[in-house]
Tab-separated table of C-alpha atoms and ligand atoms in Angstrom:
chain	number	residue	atom	x	y	z
Z	206	MET	CA	107.488	164.926	158.141
Z	207	SER	CA	106.633	162.991	160.776
Z	208	ARG	CA	103.925	165.172	162.299
Z	209	ASP	CA	105.595	166.832	165.077
Z	210	ALA	CA	108.158	168.078	162.412
Z	211	LEU	CA	104.686	169.386	160.127
Z	212	ARG	CA	103.153	171.144	163.700
Z	213	SER	CA	106.979	172.977	163.523
Z	214	ALA	CA	106.399	173.899	159.853
Z	215	ALA	CA	102.733	174.934	160.744
Z	216	VAL	CA	104.432	177.457	163.727
Z	217	ALA	CA	106.920	178.491	161.266
Z	218	CYS	CA	104.038	179.685	158.977
Z	219	GLY	CA	102.720	181.613	161.880
Z	220	LEU	CA	100.016	179.254	162.008
Z	221	LYS	CA	98.577	176.732	165.054
Z	222	PRO	CA	100.369	173.722	166.054
Z	223	PHE	CA	97.126	171.747	165.234
Z	224	VAL	CA	97.190	173.053	161.339
Z	225	GLY	CA	99.950	170.180	161.574
Z	226	ASP	CA	98.062	167.489	162.929
Z	227	GLN	CA	95.650	168.631	159.864
Z	228	LEU	CA	98.361	168.495	157.364
Z	229	ALA	CA	99.536	164.995	158.507
Z	230	ASP	CA	95.168	163.533	158.064
Z	231	TRP	CA	95.260	165.024	154.582
Z	232	LEU	CA	98.642	163.731	153.105
Z	233	TYR	CA	99.215	160.507	155.364
Z	234	VAL	CA	95.712	159.285	155.497
Z	235	LYS	CA	93.550	160.999	153.023
Z	236	ARG	CA	96.168	161.335	150.173
Z	237	ALA	CA	95.417	164.292	149.913
Z	238	GLY	CA	97.676	165.332	146.078
Z	239	SER	CA	96.921	169.555	146.130
Z	240	TRP	CA	97.049	172.507	148.780
Z	241	ASP	CA	93.361	172.376	147.321
Z	242	ALA	CA	91.915	169.622	148.718
Z	243	MET	CA	92.181	170.501	152.548
Z	244	ARG	CA	89.439	172.131	153.061
Z	245	ASN	CA	89.670	172.338	156.024
Z	246	ILE	CA	92.519	174.627	156.537
Z	247	SER	CA	91.778	178.319	155.640
Z	248	LYS	CA	93.118	178.899	152.100
Z	249	ASP	CA	95.333	181.923	153.512
Z	250	SER	CA	96.846	179.066	155.507
Z	251	ARG	CA	96.714	177.478	152.614
Z	252	ALA	CA	98.901	180.118	150.827
Z	253	GLN	CA	101.267	180.480	153.216
Z	254	LEU	CA	101.841	177.014	153.154
Z	255	ALA	CA	102.125	176.670	149.559
Z	256	GLU	CA	104.923	179.378	149.751
Z	257	ARG	CA	107.642	177.745	151.775
Z	258	TYR	CA	106.586	173.932	151.536
Z	259	ASP	CA	106.214	171.365	148.702
Z	260	LEU	CA	103.958	168.330	148.690
Z	261	GLY	CA	106.806	166.307	147.500
Z	262	ILE	CA	104.529	163.889	145.365
Z	263	ALA	CA	105.585	163.596	141.785
Z	264	ALA	CA	104.080	161.460	139.362
Z	265	PRO	CA	105.531	158.865	137.816
Z	266	ILE	CA	107.706	159.825	134.510
Z	267	GLY	CA	107.497	156.230	132.427
Z	268	ARG	CA	105.647	153.068	133.490
Z	269	ALA	CA	106.258	149.557	131.892
Z	270	VAL	CA	103.920	146.857	132.617
Z	271	SER	CA	105.365	143.127	132.431
Z	272	THR	CA	103.495	139.833	131.357
Z	273	ASP	CA	102.919	138.347	134.700
Z	274	GLY	CA	101.522	141.955	135.822
Z	275	THR	CA	104.028	143.798	137.618
Z	276	VAL	CA	104.548	147.058	136.815
Z	277	LYS	CA	107.815	148.736	136.713
Z	278	TYR	CA	107.434	152.867	137.239
Z	279	LEU	CA	109.985	155.727	136.733
Z	280	PHE	CA	109.951	158.366	139.155
Z	281	PRO	CA	112.012	161.798	138.424
Z	282	THR	CA	114.209	163.116	141.922
Z	283	GLU	CA	116.190	165.879	141.798
Z	284	ASN	CA	118.605	164.953	138.925
Z	285	TYR	CA	117.946	161.275	138.422
Z	286	THR	CA	115.182	158.914	138.053
Z	287	ILE	CA	115.043	156.084	140.096
Z	288	GLU	CA	112.735	153.316	139.811
Z	289	ALA	CA	109.882	151.348	142.050
Z	290	VAL	CA	108.126	147.817	141.283
Z	291	VAL	CA	104.626	146.691	142.211
Z	292	ILE	CA	103.902	143.189	142.135
Z	293	PRO	CA	100.525	141.740	142.602
Z	294	ASP	CA	100.431	138.046	143.899
Z	295	GLY	CA	96.781	136.841	144.526
Z	296	ASP	CA	95.721	139.536	147.506
Z	297	ARG	CA	98.929	141.010	147.853
Z	298	ARG	CA	100.472	143.868	146.221
Z	299	THR	CA	103.829	144.417	146.769
Z	300	LEU	CA	106.093	147.995	146.485
Z	301	CYS	CA	109.721	147.361	146.259
Z	302	VAL	CA	110.915	150.404	146.627
Z	303	SER	CA	113.991	152.403	146.135
Z	304	SER	CA	116.077	154.364	149.130
Z	305	GLN	CA	118.872	155.652	146.717
Z	306	ALA	CA	119.545	156.636	143.243
Z	307	GLY	CA	122.198	154.018	142.382
Z	308	CYS	CA	123.891	152.478	144.515
Z	309	LYS	CA	127.721	152.897	146.645
Z	310	MET	CA	128.051	148.988	147.317
Z	311	GLY	CA	129.704	147.425	144.292
Z	312	CYS	CA	128.265	144.412	144.202
Z	313	ARG	CA	129.512	142.505	141.355
Z	314	PHE	CA	125.966	140.986	140.086
Z	315	CYS	CA	124.325	143.754	140.190
Z	316	MET	CA	122.933	146.615	137.467
Z	317	THR	CA	122.265	149.201	140.435
Z	318	GLY	CA	126.011	148.825	141.435
Z	319	ARG	CA	127.321	148.897	138.179
Z	320	GLN	CA	126.055	152.110	137.577
Z	321	GLY	CA	127.467	154.021	141.102
Z	322	TRP	CA	125.935	156.211	143.548
Z	323	HIS	CA	123.951	159.464	142.214
Z	324	GLY	CA	122.586	160.540	145.620
Z	325	ASN	CA	120.579	159.461	148.224
Z	326	LEU	CA	116.856	159.636	148.103
Z	327	ASP	CA	114.677	161.573	151.134
Z	328	ALA	CA	111.927	160.516	152.982
Z	329	ALA	CA	109.646	162.449	150.881
Z	330	ASP	CA	111.445	160.353	146.957
Z	331	ILE	CA	110.871	157.501	149.700
Z	332	LEU	CA	106.960	157.939	150.358
Z	333	ASN	CA	105.986	159.123	146.993
Z	334	GLN	CA	106.598	155.682	145.888
Z	335	PHE	CA	103.753	154.742	148.471
Z	336	LEU	CA	101.858	157.424	146.824
Z	337	SER	CA	102.218	157.898	143.299
Z	338	VAL	CA	102.162	154.326	141.803
Z	339	ASP	CA	98.314	153.799	140.775
Z	340	ASN	CA	95.903	152.262	143.306
Z	341	PRO	CA	98.421	153.574	146.130
Z	342	THR	CA	95.358	152.539	148.647
Z	343	THR	CA	95.720	149.002	147.703
Z	344	LEU	CA	99.566	147.956	148.061
Z	345	THR	CA	99.426	145.473	151.129
Z	346	ASN	CA	103.288	145.345	151.711
Z	347	ALA	CA	106.280	147.372	150.887
Z	348	VAL	CA	110.118	145.877	150.562
Z	349	PHE	CA	113.008	147.902	150.172
Z	350	MET	CA	114.616	146.128	147.971
Z	351	GLY	CA	114.543	148.240	144.559
Z	352	MET	CA	118.045	150.792	144.038
Z	353	GLY	CA	120.309	150.924	146.647
Z	354	GLU	CA	121.156	150.142	150.422
Z	355	PRO	CA	118.473	151.309	152.285
Z	356	LEU	CA	120.595	150.999	155.526
Z	357	ASP	CA	123.530	153.836	153.372
Z	358	ASN	CA	120.461	155.625	153.832
Z	359	ALA	CA	119.717	155.285	156.695
Z	360	ASP	CA	118.321	158.410	158.138
Z	361	ALA	CA	115.604	159.178	155.632
Z	362	VAL	CA	114.504	155.513	155.362
Z	363	PHE	CA	113.560	155.537	158.903
Z	364	GLN	CA	111.811	158.407	158.759
Z	365	ALA	CA	110.047	157.078	156.136
Z	366	ILE	CA	109.564	154.275	158.150
Z	367	ASN	CA	108.404	156.269	160.632
Z	368	VAL	CA	105.761	158.292	158.342
Z	369	LEU	CA	104.547	154.701	157.409
Z	370	THR	CA	103.639	152.954	160.240
Z	371	ALA	CA	103.142	155.474	162.585
Z	372	PRO	CA	99.038	156.201	163.453
Z	373	TRP	CA	99.369	159.582	162.144
Z	374	GLY	CA	100.648	158.704	158.948
Z	375	PHE	CA	99.789	155.795	157.060
Z	376	GLY	CA	99.014	153.548	160.013
Z	377	TRP	CA	100.703	150.639	158.554
Z	378	SER	CA	101.488	147.104	160.814
Z	379	PRO	CA	105.170	147.199	160.532
Z	380	LYS	CA	104.811	143.182	159.422
Z	381	ARG	CA	103.944	144.512	156.035
Z	382	ILE	CA	107.203	146.167	155.817
Z	383	THR	CA	110.594	144.162	155.497
Z	384	LEU	CA	113.728	145.828	154.780
Z	385	SER	CA	116.499	144.246	152.919
Z	386	THR	CA	120.282	145.096	153.401
Z	387	ILE	CA	123.363	143.282	152.764
Z	388	GLY	CA	125.056	144.255	156.200
Z	389	VAL	CA	125.263	147.645	157.476
Z	390	LEU	CA	126.374	146.634	160.719
Z	391	PRO	CA	125.682	149.950	162.556
Z	392	ALA	CA	122.923	151.213	160.864
Z	393	LEU	CA	121.702	147.573	161.244
Z	394	LYS	CA	122.036	147.701	164.433
Z	395	ARG	CA	119.679	150.792	164.808
Z	396	PHE	CA	117.276	149.076	162.915
Z	397	LEU	CA	116.858	145.999	164.930
Z	398	ASP	CA	116.781	148.452	167.820
Z	399	GLY	CA	114.176	151.019	166.201
Z	400	SER	CA	111.881	149.216	164.615
Z	401	ARG	CA	109.528	145.684	164.638
Z	402	CYS	CA	109.486	145.758	160.682
Z	403	HIS	CA	111.036	142.421	158.887
Z	404	LEU	CA	114.935	141.918	158.200
Z	405	ALA	CA	116.231	140.330	154.609
Z	406	VAL	CA	119.976	139.725	154.441
Z	407	SER	CA	121.287	139.134	151.578
Z	408	LEU	CA	124.178	136.471	152.006
Z	409	HIS	CA	124.897	135.055	148.762
Z	410	ASN	CA	127.514	132.967	149.728
Z	411	PRO	CA	128.623	131.146	153.342
Z	412	PHE	CA	132.049	130.940	152.643
Z	413	PRO	CA	133.618	134.952	153.291
Z	414	ASP	CA	136.315	134.890	150.971
Z	415	GLU	CA	134.237	134.124	148.062
Z	416	ARG	CA	132.060	136.243	149.108
Z	417	LEU	CA	134.122	139.100	149.211
Z	418	GLU	CA	135.004	138.590	145.250
Z	419	MET	CA	131.010	139.465	144.639
Z	420	MET	CA	130.141	141.804	147.090
Z	421	PRO	CA	133.262	144.135	148.927
Z	422	VAL	CA	130.726	145.185	152.131
Z	423	GLN	CA	132.160	141.459	152.985
Z	424	LYS	CA	135.539	143.471	153.914
Z	425	ALA	CA	134.166	146.074	156.609
Z	426	TRP	CA	131.394	144.047	158.003
Z	427	PRO	CA	132.067	139.892	157.164
Z	428	ALA	CA	128.533	138.116	157.328
Z	429	ALA	CA	129.476	136.221	160.619
Z	430	ASP	CA	129.555	139.639	162.510
Z	431	VAL	CA	126.285	140.573	160.746
Z	432	LEU	CA	124.692	137.146	161.977
Z	433	ASP	CA	126.092	137.527	165.380
Z	434	LEU	CA	124.293	140.678	165.722
Z	435	ILE	CA	121.236	139.078	164.513
Z	436	ARG	CA	121.016	136.401	166.870
Z	437	GLN	CA	121.052	139.179	169.814
Z	438	TYR	CA	117.337	139.904	168.574
Z	439	ASP	CA	114.506	137.995	169.402
Z	440	PHE	CA	113.183	136.563	165.932
Z	441	THR	CA	110.683	133.665	167.043
Z	442	GLY	CA	107.527	135.824	167.366
Z	443	GLN	CA	106.116	138.399	164.777
Z	444	ARG	CA	109.209	139.969	163.296
Z	445	ARG	CA	110.938	137.981	160.419
Z	446	VAL	CA	114.435	137.682	159.372
Z	447	SER	CA	114.936	135.841	156.093
Z	448	PHE	CA	118.354	135.294	153.819
Z	449	GLU	CA	118.445	136.115	150.355
Z	450	TYR	CA	120.782	133.892	148.636
Z	451	THR	CA	121.131	134.549	144.881
Z	452	MET	CA	121.619	131.424	142.792
Z	453	PHE	CA	125.033	131.625	140.108
Z	454	ALA	CA	125.981	128.221	138.409
Z	455	GLY	CA	129.135	126.945	139.395
Z	456	TRP	CA	129.821	130.087	142.262
Z	457	ASN	CA	127.605	129.233	144.757
Z	458	ASP	CA	125.136	126.136	143.852
Z	459	ASP	CA	126.796	122.753	145.058
Z	460	LYS	CA	126.373	120.958	148.510
Z	461	ALA	CA	129.304	122.044	150.203
Z	462	HIS	CA	127.744	125.672	149.701
Z	463	ALA	CA	124.322	124.153	151.236
Z	464	ASP	CA	126.306	122.280	154.084
Z	465	ALA	CA	128.187	125.864	154.648
Z	466	LEU	CA	124.988	127.848	155.070
Z	467	ALA	CA	122.942	124.995	156.927
Z	468	ARG	CA	125.871	125.696	159.471
Z	469	LEU	CA	126.137	129.281	159.163
Z	470	LEU	CA	121.741	129.069	160.328
Z	471	ARG	CA	122.074	126.751	162.986
Z	472	GLY	CA	119.809	127.740	165.525
Z	473	LEU	CA	118.090	130.564	163.872
Z	474	GLU	CA	114.252	131.255	163.390
Z	475	CYS	CA	114.699	132.101	159.877
Z	476	ARG	CA	114.111	131.279	156.260
Z	477	VAL	CA	116.095	130.965	153.332
Z	478	ASN	CA	115.221	132.444	149.618
Z	479	LEU	CA	116.587	131.176	147.043
Z	480	ILE	CA	116.686	133.400	143.893
Z	481	ARG	CA	117.766	132.977	140.032
Z	482	PHE	CA	120.752	134.873	139.128
Z	483	HIS	CA	119.644	137.396	136.295
Z	484	ARG	CA	121.883	137.513	133.500
Z	485	ILE	CA	123.812	141.012	132.882
Z	486	PRO	CA	126.243	142.225	130.498
Z	487	ASP	CA	129.837	141.564	130.737
Z	488	PHE	CA	129.938	139.417	133.689
Z	489	PRO	CA	130.578	135.915	133.160
Z	490	TYR	CA	128.238	133.905	135.391
Z	491	ALA	CA	124.995	132.018	134.300
Z	492	PRO	CA	121.956	131.060	136.746
Z	493	PRO	CA	122.078	127.428	137.476
Z	494	ALA	CA	119.440	124.945	136.371
Z	495	ARG	CA	116.101	124.784	138.084
Z	496	ALA	CA	117.217	121.082	138.860
Z	497	VAL	CA	120.028	122.539	140.657
Z	498	MET	CA	118.397	124.670	142.848
Z	499	GLU	CA	116.156	122.447	143.715
Z	500	ALA	CA	118.622	120.111	145.323
Z	501	PHE	CA	120.071	122.879	146.769
Z	502	ARG	CA	116.775	124.287	148.225
Z	503	ASP	CA	115.998	119.898	149.186
Z	504	ARG	CA	119.701	119.972	151.057
Z	505	LEU	CA	118.988	122.846	153.101
Z	506	ALA	CA	115.604	121.500	154.273
Z	507	ALA	CA	116.730	118.398	155.108
Z	508	ALA	CA	119.504	120.060	157.334
Z	509	GLY	CA	116.467	122.055	158.861
Z	510	VAL	CA	116.792	125.255	157.091
Z	511	THR	CA	113.064	126.824	155.818
Z	512	CYS	CA	113.698	127.223	152.366
Z	513	THR	CA	112.191	128.435	148.942
Z	514	ILE	CA	112.848	128.890	145.560
Z	515	ARG	CA	111.330	132.941	144.947
Z	516	ALA	CA	109.691	132.997	141.840
Z	517	SER	CA	111.430	135.653	139.485
Z	518	ARG	CA	108.866	138.533	138.325
Z	519	GLY	CA	109.045	141.294	136.167
Z	520	GLU	CA	111.935	140.223	134.212
Z	521	ASP	CA	110.895	141.159	130.400
Z	522	ILE	CA	110.628	144.555	131.835
Z	523	LEU	CA	114.446	144.495	133.617
Z	524	ALA	CA	112.178	145.033	136.650
Z	525	ALA	CA	113.659	141.295	138.367
Z	526	CYS	CA	115.787	141.487	141.254
Z	527	GLY	CA	119.412	143.298	140.321
Z	528	LEU	CA	118.008	144.823	137.238
Z	529	LEU	CA	116.814	148.279	138.279
Z	530	ALA	CA	118.969	151.041	136.734
Z	531	GLY	CA	117.067	154.117	136.259
Z	532	GLN	CA	118.930	157.097	134.781
Z	533	HIS	CA	120.290	160.690	134.500
Z	534	SER	CA	117.398	162.957	134.331
Z	535	HIS	CA	119.530	165.043	132.193
Z	536	GLY	CA	122.435	162.736	130.982
Z	537	SER	CA	122.477	159.532	128.669
Z	538	GLU	CA	122.710	156.482	130.726
Z	539	GLN	CA	120.168	154.072	129.697
Z	540	SER	CA	118.900	151.087	132.343
P	289	SF4	FE1	123.757	147.869	145.689
P	289	SF4	FE2	121.867	146.229	146.526
P	289	SF4	FE3	123.063	145.925	144.486
P	289	SF4	FE4	124.312	145.867	146.094
P	289	SF4	S1	122.774	143.974	145.717
P	289	SF4	S2	124.656	147.150	144.814
P	289	SF4	S3	123.451	146.818	147.984
P	289	SF4	S4	121.471	147.709	145.525
């Protein structure tokens, strides 16, 4: 809840609005894990609140640690479990956040997409990932790149971002947060207008017909339209836009693709992140050789596009890009 919503919640319990401010402080600043910890709210008031509201804090029910230090957590939601990943990197500790249980978007290379959509997370489910991983106050950054398409659950994601970036909330700078999308156009415009967080767009192929083979979203919201929208915003200052490009051997890794990608992004202040595809079962494509990725990167760089090969993290615990799956709480579907 926002601070205003917390004030209304307090009033609905017959309490003064300022109790809402106290709740925001306990929940988001002091990170109280129980009603009892909220010592400056009277016992009676806490009891009234506890009768109507839940703190929304749920401990992980599973945890896997990679040899590279990446940790994958399994969190319960109403009828599904979802995954969140913490990636340590020098003095950074980045949380990869899930926004939906499964996903509707159906990208063929993605395990989350393959399992279909099982529901949206609410803002509390999203914030719980920030509150309930180990040592939550040491998180430095967050990327909405976990399970689901965040802009297909825009209201809850924007509500969570509001709590994360508000001074009465977590107080994070928007520069610490990156939202990754395949380009859900109407919600993308809302995101660009309403927040200062960084943007990452999953592009994966510069040719429309080929992109459509792997990403059904291309039909409703072509990448060219997404780029037209992005070009209307300023990414020359603090706010950054990057393009994710997962590389598949023989599909999108040759000179023609590098040249077309450079043409598509010409004039835009941006970065391209090359990601090695992680094999999934019953899917014909394989990752390219490292040398092929390096040649692709160098060709883009020669065309003036800033480009990096992103290190793969947490592959051994199925925490890397495209591998998150979760499972039904009451079913037998496995990750
Ligand atoms: Fe959904 Fe993202 Fe997977 Fe596509 S890549 S199916 S948008 S989770």
